[in-house]
Amino acid sequence: MDETVSEFFRRTILKIPLTEMMTILKTWNFLSENQLQTVNFRQRKESLVQDLVLLCEENRASLNDAALLDIIYTQFHRHQKVWDVFQMSKGPGEDTDLFDMEQFKSSFKKILKRALKNVTVSFRDAEENAVWIRIAWGTQYRKPNQYKPAYVVYYSQTPYAFTSSSQLKSNLPLLGQALTIASKHHQIVKMDLRSRYLDSLKAIVFKQYNQIFETHNSTTPLQERSLGLDINMDSRIIHENKTEKERVQRVTQEIFGDYPQPRLEFAQYKLETKFKSDLNGGILAEREEPLRCLVKFSSPHLLEALKSLAPAGIADAPLSPLLTCIPNKGMNYFKIRDK
Amino acid sequence: MELANTLSQDGESRGGVLAHLERLETQVSRSRKKMEEPQSAQAEESALGTRIHELRRLRDKLRAEVKQHQASVKASTTNVEPDQTLEITEQESLKRKWENVKAILQAYRFTGISGKLTSRGVCVCISTAFEGNLLDSYFVDLVMRKPLQIHHHSIPVFIPLEEISAKYLQTNIQHFLFTLCEYLNAYSGRKYQADRLQSDFEAFLAGPLQRNSLCNLLSFTYKAEPEGQSFPFCARLLYKDLTTTLPTDVTVTYQGSIFF
C-alpha cells in the first residue's frame, strides 16, 4: 500500500472516536468479522489504529476504500461541516426525467476528471435514493489533497444539492457545472441558506417541516392543545392579562405551527438603507449614501428561540415577517435595500 | 347612618354609638335577670315543649305526604316509562347516527380523495392504492383565498406539484386534484412493485435493484431460475409516462446482445 494511502488511513481512523469505532467499521464493511475479532479494541488508540491500518494493508485497501471510510465518518458527523444549498433548474418543456444513478455518477466523475486531471471522486449511496459524493481536489501539477475534501449530497430527481463549504472556493464553479450537467439540469444557483444541520436544510427546501394534517381519522382533536397557561392549576392564582396571553399564544401557533421547527444556527441581515428620520434635518438625514450594517441572530436552535420570544414577553406578537419567513422562503441570509 | 336615624326616631339624641352600646348593655342585664327567675324558666320550658310536639306532628304529616306521593308515582310509572325510554332511545339513535356519519367520513379515504374542512380552508387527503393494496396517503392543505394557495403538503419533492398547480390550481381545482391523484397513484404503484421485486424475488436477483426516486427507471440482473445454471439477464425498465404503473420501454440483454 502506498505511503500516502497508508497515512490517509491512519489519520482517518484516528479521527473516529473509540465509542463509534465498531459501528463505523461495521458500516464500512471492508474488514471481515474474523479480522475485527483479532483486534484488541481496549488498547491505546494509537496502537489500535496501527493494528487496523495493518489489516487494511493485508486486504490491499485502495485509496477509494479509504475515501469511502471518510464518507462514512462524515455521514456520522455531518454536523461538523457547514452545508450550503444549491438549486438547479431545467429548461421549459423537458422530457420526463429518467434518472439513472450509474449514469449520473460516471458523467459527474468524467466532467471533473476532464477538467482537472488530479481529482479523487468517490460515491456512497444513501437512503431515499440519495448519493453522497466526496471530492478531493488537486491541481494540474499537484496530487489531490485528501485532507480538505468537499462533500455533495444529492437526492435524485430533485433540483437541490447540498454541499459542504469547501475551503477551495475556486473549484466551486466546476463542481456546479458537473452537478448540473450530470443531473440533466440547465442552471445552478446558490441559495441564501446555510446551516450545520443537513437534515434541517433538507426539511426546509423539500418543505417537509410541517407534516401535521387534519383528518377525520386522527384520534387527538387539534382543539385540545394546551395553551401553556394551565388555567386549572390553582384557583388561588389569578392570571392577569389572560386574554392578551391567549392572543399571543394563538398568533404564535398560527405562524409557527405545532410541529418541531427545523434547526438553524443563525439568520443574517445585511442592511443597505438610507437613514429615515421623522425629524427634519440632522446630519444623517442629509446623507446620500446608504448606511451599511449587519445584524446577526445566533442561537443553538434559532427558530425555536424565535417561536418562544412572544410567549416569553420579550417581543410583540406577531413577529416581524423578516424573521418568520425564514423556513418558507428557504433563506437565512437577507440583503435589505431601499426599494 | 341607620344608627343616627333610629336615634332621632326614638327622640333620644344623646351621643351616638356609645349611647347605643349602653342601651344594649342594659337590655342584656335585664334579660339576664329574667332568665334567672325560675318561674319564667318553667313557663318557657313548657312553651318549648309544645313547640317540639308541634314540629314533630308537622314532620310526620310531611313524611306521610311524601310516601303517598311516591306510591302514586310508582303506580303511574307504567304510564310514565314509555316517555323516559323514548327519550333514551332518541338519544341512543342520535348517537348511533352521529357515529355512523363519523365512520362514513373516516371511510371516505377509501375512495381515493377525501377532505376535511379546516379553519383556513380544506385539507385534502389523497390515498393511493395498487391492485387492491392500500398504500401511502398524501395531504394537501389548501387555503380558501383568492388566489387559492397551498399552505403545506406532504407530496414528495420529485412529484411535479408546482407544474400541476401552475396549470390547474386556479382554474380547475377538480382537474388539479385528479391529476395529482394520477401522479401519486402511479408513483405509489411503481414504488410498490419495485419494493415487492426487491423483497419477494430476492432469490432471482443476481445483484441489487437499481432505482431512482420516482421509481421510473429500474435496472437489475436476474436469473430465470433461482438456483442452477440458468444464465443471468440484464433488464432495464423505463417508465416515461409518470401517470402509469407499466413501463414504456423494456430492454433485456444477455451478454451484450439485445433480444428486443
mmCIF file with all atom_site columns, C-alpha atoms in Angstrom, chain A residues 3 41 45 51 61 97 101 118 132 162 173 195 200 203 223 242 306 333:
data_model
loop_
_atom_site.group_PDB
_atom_site.id
_atom_site.type_symbol
_atom_site.label_atom_id
_atom_site.label_alt_id
_atom_site.label_comp_id
_atom_site.label_asym_id
_atom_site.label_entity_id
_atom_site.label_seq_id
_atom_site.pdbx_PDB_ins_code
_atom_site.Cartn_x
_atom_site.Cartn_y
_atom_site.Cartn_z
_atom_site.occupancy
_atom_site.B_iso_or_equiv
_atom_site.pdbx_formal_charge
_atom_site.auth_seq_id
_atom_site.auth_comp_id
_atom_site.auth_asym_id
_atom_site.auth_atom_id
_atom_site.pdbx_PDB_model_num
ATOM 1  C CA . GLU A 1 3   ? 2.740   5.537  1.930   1.00 0.00 ? 3   GLU A CA 1
ATOM 2  C CA . PHE A 1 41  ? -10.293 -2.709 20.920  1.00 0.00 ? 41  PHE A CA 1
ATOM 3  C CA . LYS A 1 45  ? -5.891  4.355  20.455  1.00 0.00 ? 45  LYS A CA 1
ATOM 4  C CA . ASP A 1 51  ? -3.392  -2.668 14.047  1.00 0.00 ? 51  ASP A CA 1
ATOM 5  C CA . ALA A 1 61  ? -7.124  -1.441 0.598   1.00 0.00 ? 61  ALA A CA 1
ATOM 6  C CA . ASP A 1 97  ? -36.523 12.729 -16.016 1.00 0.00 ? 97  ASP A CA 1
ATOM 7  C CA . MET A 1 101 ? -27.772 6.758  -10.811 1.00 0.00 ? 101 MET A CA 1
ATOM 8  C CA . ASN A 1 118 ? -5.817  15.309 -10.360 1.00 0.00 ? 118 ASN A CA 1
ATOM 9  C CA . TRP A 1 132 ? -23.008 11.252 -1.060  1.00 0.00 ? 132 TRP A CA 1
ATOM 10 C CA . PHE A 1 162 ? -26.248 20.195 -0.503  1.00 0.00 ? 162 PHE A CA 1
ATOM 11 C CA . PRO A 1 173 ? -17.999 26.693 -10.462 1.00 0.00 ? 173 PRO A CA 1
ATOM 12 C CA . SER A 1 195 ? -26.538 25.566 8.357   1.00 0.00 ? 195 SER A CA 1
ATOM 13 C CA . SER A 1 200 ? -32.996 20.615 8.715   1.00 0.00 ? 200 SER A CA 1
ATOM 14 C CA . ALA A 1 203 ? -36.663 19.629 5.601   1.00 0.00 ? 203 ALA A CA 1
ATOM 15 C CA . GLN A 1 223 ? -58.579 21.897 19.747  1.00 0.00 ? 223 GLN A CA 1
ATOM 16 C CA . LYS A 1 242 ? -55.155 36.316 30.297  1.00 0.00 ? 242 LYS A CA 1
ATOM 17 C CA . LEU A 1 306 ? -37.885 32.967 17.757  1.00 0.00 ? 306 LEU A CA 1
ATOM 18 C CA . TYR A 1 333 ? -29.163 35.368 4.609   1.00 0.00 ? 333 TYR A CA 1
#
